[in-house]
């Protein structure tokens, strides 16, 4: 079984829900499994640290997760059109895999959720792609051959899966958003399987 890393930070649960849908898509491909991981919050207090194991949800990621997996799905809430600080903080600590080229040639995709419909989802997706491209990863998006991409009135982008959560995170993931997130996971796993064949 080959594993694809689904690495995300979720503040209110929407990004986690997208991550689970992407994992479902990954695991629909024979021989592929999703490895779910998250990152801890970043504190403004220098001495503060998170517990080594989260209270609930996926375990915290470490560098080995990146190195051992054959692909990466990276998710973050939108923060002013950019990825959230915990995701950026984790990526800033990946100089080792960058120096060794451990991620070069592996496929990756990105996903996000925002409170407002025009909250910068696509710029957030693009901001997450930049460090992945520096690692030499191959970006997988959602092609317009996915019919939901032209029908959705909520989330979804050729750059990756998205969700419009609403101001109070009270907007449920739509059927189109669900299908697009699952399709993205499937596409990532299919690409990873093809690229990792000897």
mmCIF file of C-alpha atoms in Angstrom:
data_model
loop_
_atom_site.group_PDB
_atom_site.id
_atom_site.type_symbol
_atom_site.label_atom_id
_atom_site.label_comp_id
_atom_site.label_asym_id
_atom_site.label_seq_id
_atom_site.Cartn_x
_atom_site.Cartn_y
_atom_site.Cartn_z
ATOM 1 C CA UNK A 1 0.000 0.000 0.000
ATOM 2 C CA UNK A 2 1.398 3.412 -0.981
ATOM 3 C CA UNK A 3 0.487 6.435 1.107
ATOM 4 C CA UNK A 4 -0.416 9.970 0.094
ATOM 5 C CA UNK A 5 0.005 12.547 2.845
ATOM 6 C CA UNK A 6 -3.062 14.703 3.534
ATOM 7 C CA UNK A 7 -1.564 17.551 5.562
ATOM 8 C CA UNK A 8 -3.837 20.317 6.794
ATOM 9 C CA UNK A 9 -4.583 22.927 9.426
ATOM 10 C CA UNK A 10 -8.232 23.486 10.336
ATOM 11 C CA UNK A 11 -9.443 26.145 12.749
ATOM 12 C CA UNK A 12 -13.198 25.480 12.724
ATOM 13 C CA UNK A 13 -13.480 22.161 10.906
ATOM 14 C CA UNK A 14 -14.159 23.029 7.264
ATOM 15 C CA UNK A 15 -10.632 22.322 6.032
ATOM 16 C CA UNK A 16 -10.637 19.081 8.012
ATOM 17 C CA UNK A 17 -13.903 18.080 6.291
ATOM 18 C CA UNK A 18 -12.327 18.782 2.880
ATOM 19 C CA UNK A 19 -9.262 16.759 3.939
ATOM 20 C CA UNK A 20 -11.469 13.787 4.779
ATOM 21 C CA UNK A 21 -13.171 14.003 1.371
ATOM 22 C CA UNK A 22 -9.809 14.185 -0.395
ATOM 23 C CA UNK A 23 -8.675 11.155 1.642
ATOM 24 C CA UNK A 24 -11.802 9.310 0.507
ATOM 25 C CA UNK A 25 -10.845 10.050 -3.106
ATOM 26 C CA UNK A 26 -7.276 8.862 -2.520
ATOM 27 C CA UNK A 27 -8.443 5.610 -0.964
ATOM 28 C CA UNK A 28 -10.811 4.907 -3.867
ATOM 29 C CA UNK A 29 -7.715 4.139 -5.978
ATOM 30 C CA UNK A 30 -6.498 0.536 -5.582
ATOM 31 C CA UNK A 31 -3.221 0.253 -3.689
ATOM 32 C CA UNK A 32 -3.375 3.809 -2.332
ATOM 33 C CA UNK A 33 -3.989 4.995 1.242
ATOM 34 C CA UNK A 34 -4.287 8.431 2.836
ATOM 35 C CA UNK A 35 -2.052 9.399 5.762
ATOM 36 C CA UNK A 36 -3.881 12.177 7.646
ATOM 37 C CA UNK A 37 -1.729 14.715 9.497
ATOM 38 C CA UNK A 38 -2.233 18.207 10.909
ATOM 39 C CA UNK A 39 -0.007 20.949 12.306
ATOM 40 C CA UNK A 40 -0.244 22.699 15.692
ATOM 41 C CA UNK A 41 -1.309 26.306 16.169
ATOM 42 C CA UNK A 42 1.379 28.954 16.241
ATOM 43 C CA UNK A 43 1.559 30.964 19.468
ATOM 44 C CA UNK A 44 2.600 34.599 19.792
ATOM 45 C CA UNK A 45 4.118 33.668 23.162
ATOM 46 C CA UNK A 46 7.619 32.344 22.503
ATOM 47 C CA UNK A 47 7.638 29.923 25.434
ATOM 48 C CA UNK A 48 4.239 28.382 24.614
ATOM 49 C CA UNK A 49 4.189 25.010 22.929
ATOM 50 C CA UNK A 50 1.408 22.645 21.952
ATOM 51 C CA UNK A 51 1.144 19.212 23.507
ATOM 52 C CA UNK A 52 2.997 16.573 21.494
ATOM 53 C CA UNK A 53 -0.260 14.856 20.556
ATOM 54 C CA UNK A 54 -3.454 16.724 19.617
ATOM 55 C CA UNK A 55 -6.570 16.220 21.741
ATOM 56 C CA UNK A 56 -8.495 14.950 18.706
ATOM 57 C CA UNK A 57 -8.149 14.458 14.980
ATOM 58 C CA UNK A 58 -5.046 13.584 13.016
ATOM 59 C CA UNK A 59 -1.586 13.384 14.619
ATOM 60 C CA UNK A 60 0.877 16.223 14.070
ATOM 61 C CA UNK A 61 3.031 15.937 10.979
ATOM 62 C CA UNK A 62 6.779 15.629 10.940
ATOM 63 C CA UNK A 63 9.350 15.663 8.163
ATOM 64 C CA UNK A 64 9.290 11.862 7.800
ATOM 65 C CA UNK A 65 5.646 12.038 6.728
ATOM 66 C CA UNK A 66 6.686 14.154 3.746
ATOM 67 C CA UNK A 67 9.629 11.920 2.891
ATOM 68 C CA UNK A 68 7.745 8.604 3.172
ATOM 69 C CA UNK A 69 4.656 9.486 1.145
ATOM 70 C CA UNK A 70 4.322 9.324 -2.638
ATOM 71 C CA UNK A 71 2.206 12.495 -2.867
ATOM 72 C CA UNK A 72 0.880 15.422 -0.849
ATOM 73 C CA UNK A 73 -2.494 17.134 -0.418
ATOM 74 C CA UNK A 74 -1.941 20.408 1.463
ATOM 75 C CA UNK A 75 -4.851 22.298 3.036
ATOM 76 C CA UNK A 76 -5.260 25.547 4.940
ATOM 77 C CA UNK A 77 -7.954 28.049 5.810
ATOM 78 C CA UNK A 78 -7.718 31.330 3.927
ATOM 79 C CA UNK A 79 -6.092 34.145 5.901
ATOM 80 C CA UNK A 80 -6.267 37.413 3.978
ATOM 81 C CA UNK A 81 -5.687 35.603 0.698
ATOM 82 C CA UNK A 82 -2.825 33.532 2.058
ATOM 83 C CA UNK A 83 -2.262 30.243 3.890
ATOM 84 C CA UNK A 84 -2.627 30.238 7.679
ATOM 85 C CA UNK A 85 0.484 30.798 9.807
ATOM 86 C CA UNK A 86 0.648 27.198 11.173
ATOM 87 C CA UNK A 87 0.923 25.785 7.632
ATOM 88 C CA UNK A 88 3.551 28.367 6.649
ATOM 89 C CA UNK A 89 5.474 27.706 9.865
ATOM 90 C CA UNK A 90 5.569 23.976 9.134
ATOM 91 C CA UNK A 91 6.662 24.521 5.524
ATOM 92 C CA UNK A 92 9.376 26.932 6.643
ATOM 93 C CA UNK A 93 10.918 24.029 8.574
ATOM 94 C CA UNK A 94 11.301 21.782 5.516
ATOM 95 C CA UNK A 95 14.797 22.853 4.470
ATOM 96 C CA UNK A 96 16.087 19.289 4.996
ATOM 97 C CA UNK A 97 13.805 17.684 2.392
ATOM 98 C CA UNK A 98 14.446 20.651 0.096
ATOM 99 C CA UNK A 99 18.223 20.135 0.316
ATOM 100 C CA UNK A 100 17.936 16.387 -0.237
ATOM 101 C CA UNK A 101 15.326 16.689 -2.992
ATOM 102 C CA UNK A 102 13.049 14.267 -1.111
ATOM 103 C CA UNK A 103 9.871 15.791 -2.562
ATOM 104 C CA UNK A 104 11.123 16.435 -6.096
ATOM 105 C CA UNK A 105 8.962 14.701 -8.674
ATOM 106 C CA UNK A 106 6.127 13.850 -6.270
ATOM 107 C CA UNK A 107 2.632 15.142 -7.099
ATOM 108 C CA UNK A 108 0.824 17.600 -4.843
ATOM 109 C CA UNK A 109 -2.524 19.362 -4.668
ATOM 110 C CA UNK A 110 -3.906 22.147 -2.484
ATOM 111 C CA UNK A 111 -7.267 22.952 -0.877
ATOM 112 C CA UNK A 112 -8.790 25.705 1.254
ATOM 113 C CA UNK A 113 -11.892 27.128 2.923
ATOM 114 C CA UNK A 114 -12.862 30.727 3.644
ATOM 115 C CA UNK A 115 -15.564 32.523 5.613
ATOM 116 C CA UNK A 116 -16.437 34.892 2.768
ATOM 117 C CA UNK A 117 -17.176 33.921 -0.807
ATOM 118 C CA UNK A 118 -14.602 36.364 -2.163
ATOM 119 C CA UNK A 119 -12.134 35.885 0.661
ATOM 120 C CA UNK A 120 -9.086 35.072 -1.445
ATOM 121 C CA UNK A 121 -9.461 31.322 -1.951
ATOM 122 C CA UNK A 122 -7.569 31.190 -5.252
ATOM 123 C CA UNK A 123 -4.700 33.365 -3.998
ATOM 124 C CA UNK A 124 -4.490 31.087 -0.953
ATOM 125 C CA UNK A 125 -4.225 28.036 -3.211
ATOM 126 C CA UNK A 126 -1.530 29.766 -5.261
ATOM 127 C CA UNK A 127 0.383 30.760 -2.093
ATOM 128 C CA UNK A 128 0.470 27.121 -1.004
ATOM 129 C CA UNK A 129 1.762 26.028 -4.415
ATOM 130 C CA UNK A 130 4.848 28.270 -4.243
ATOM 131 C CA UNK A 131 6.844 26.318 -1.608
ATOM 132 C CA UNK A 132 5.756 23.035 -3.221
ATOM 133 C CA UNK A 133 7.181 24.192 -6.544
ATOM 134 C CA UNK A 134 10.423 25.117 -4.756
ATOM 135 C CA UNK A 135 10.523 21.515 -3.543
ATOM 136 C CA UNK A 136 10.188 20.323 -7.140
ATOM 137 C CA UNK A 137 6.712 18.892 -6.650
ATOM 138 C CA UNK A 138 4.305 18.462 -9.563
ATOM 139 C CA UNK A 139 1.053 20.368 -9.032
ATOM 140 C CA UNK A 140 -2.219 18.553 -9.734
ATOM 141 C CA UNK A 141 -5.357 20.658 -10.137
ATOM 142 C CA UNK A 142 -8.970 20.110 -11.110
ATOM 143 C CA UNK A 143 -9.570 20.096 -14.876
ATOM 144 C CA UNK A 144 -12.748 21.503 -16.395
ATOM 145 C CA UNK A 145 -13.567 17.954 -17.485
ATOM 146 C CA UNK A 146 -14.971 17.758 -13.929
ATOM 147 C CA UNK A 147 -18.563 18.903 -14.639
ATOM 148 C CA UNK A 148 -19.069 20.307 -11.129
ATOM 149 C CA UNK A 149 -16.378 22.907 -11.764
ATOM 150 C CA UNK A 150 -18.687 24.774 -14.145
ATOM 151 C CA UNK A 151 -21.870 24.157 -12.114
ATOM 152 C CA UNK A 152 -20.793 25.084 -8.591
ATOM 153 C CA UNK A 153 -22.114 28.283 -6.995
ATOM 154 C CA UNK A 154 -20.136 27.772 -3.810
ATOM 155 C CA UNK A 155 -16.567 26.437 -3.879
ATOM 156 C CA UNK A 156 -14.255 24.767 -6.340
ATOM 157 C CA UNK A 157 -11.442 26.007 -8.547
ATOM 158 C CA UNK A 158 -9.126 24.609 -11.214
ATOM 159 C CA UNK A 159 -6.348 25.345 -8.695
ATOM 160 C CA UNK A 160 -7.807 23.018 -6.048
ATOM 161 C CA UNK A 161 -10.775 22.107 -3.888
ATOM 162 C CA UNK A 162 -12.421 24.922 -1.943
ATOM 163 C CA UNK A 163 -15.354 25.531 0.391
ATOM 164 C CA UNK A 164 -17.221 28.706 1.287
ATOM 165 C CA UNK A 165 -17.906 28.191 4.991
ATOM 166 C CA UNK A 166 -19.857 31.342 5.797
ATOM 167 C CA UNK A 167 -19.149 33.968 8.458
ATOM 168 C CA UNK A 168 -19.965 31.655 11.356
ATOM 169 C CA UNK A 169 -18.766 28.493 9.603
ATOM 170 C CA UNK A 170 -22.416 27.522 9.284
ATOM 171 C CA UNK A 171 -22.534 26.722 5.573
ATOM 172 C CA UNK A 172 -22.414 22.982 4.958
ATOM 173 C CA UNK A 173 -20.179 21.581 2.249
ATOM 174 C CA UNK A 174 -22.263 21.409 -0.916
ATOM 175 C CA UNK A 175 -22.629 18.302 -3.036
ATOM 176 C CA UNK A 176 -20.523 19.935 -5.780
ATOM 177 C CA UNK A 177 -17.772 20.790 -3.274
ATOM 178 C CA UNK A 178 -17.826 17.216 -1.967
ATOM 179 C CA UNK A 179 -17.527 15.721 -5.444
ATOM 180 C CA UNK A 180 -14.739 18.119 -6.429
ATOM 181 C CA UNK A 181 -12.711 17.383 -3.272
ATOM 182 C CA UNK A 182 -13.114 13.639 -3.789
ATOM 183 C CA UNK A 183 -12.188 13.989 -7.475
ATOM 184 C CA UNK A 184 -9.054 15.948 -6.507
ATOM 185 C CA UNK A 185 -7.987 13.195 -4.107
ATOM 186 C CA UNK A 186 -8.623 10.563 -6.756
ATOM 187 C CA UNK A 187 -6.634 12.510 -9.360
ATOM 188 C CA UNK A 188 -3.731 13.009 -6.946
ATOM 189 C CA UNK A 189 -3.639 9.298 -6.043
ATOM 190 C CA UNK A 190 -3.820 8.206 -9.690
ATOM 191 C CA UNK A 191 -0.934 10.542 -10.545
ATOM 192 C CA UNK A 192 1.118 9.377 -7.557
ATOM 193 C CA UNK A 193 0.558 5.734 -8.489
ATOM 194 C CA UNK A 194 1.706 6.325 -12.077
ATOM 195 C CA UNK A 195 4.753 8.351 -11.047
ATOM 196 C CA UNK A 196 5.890 5.914 -8.363
ATOM 197 C CA UNK A 197 5.886 2.832 -10.585
ATOM 198 C CA UNK A 198 9.401 1.403 -11.015
#
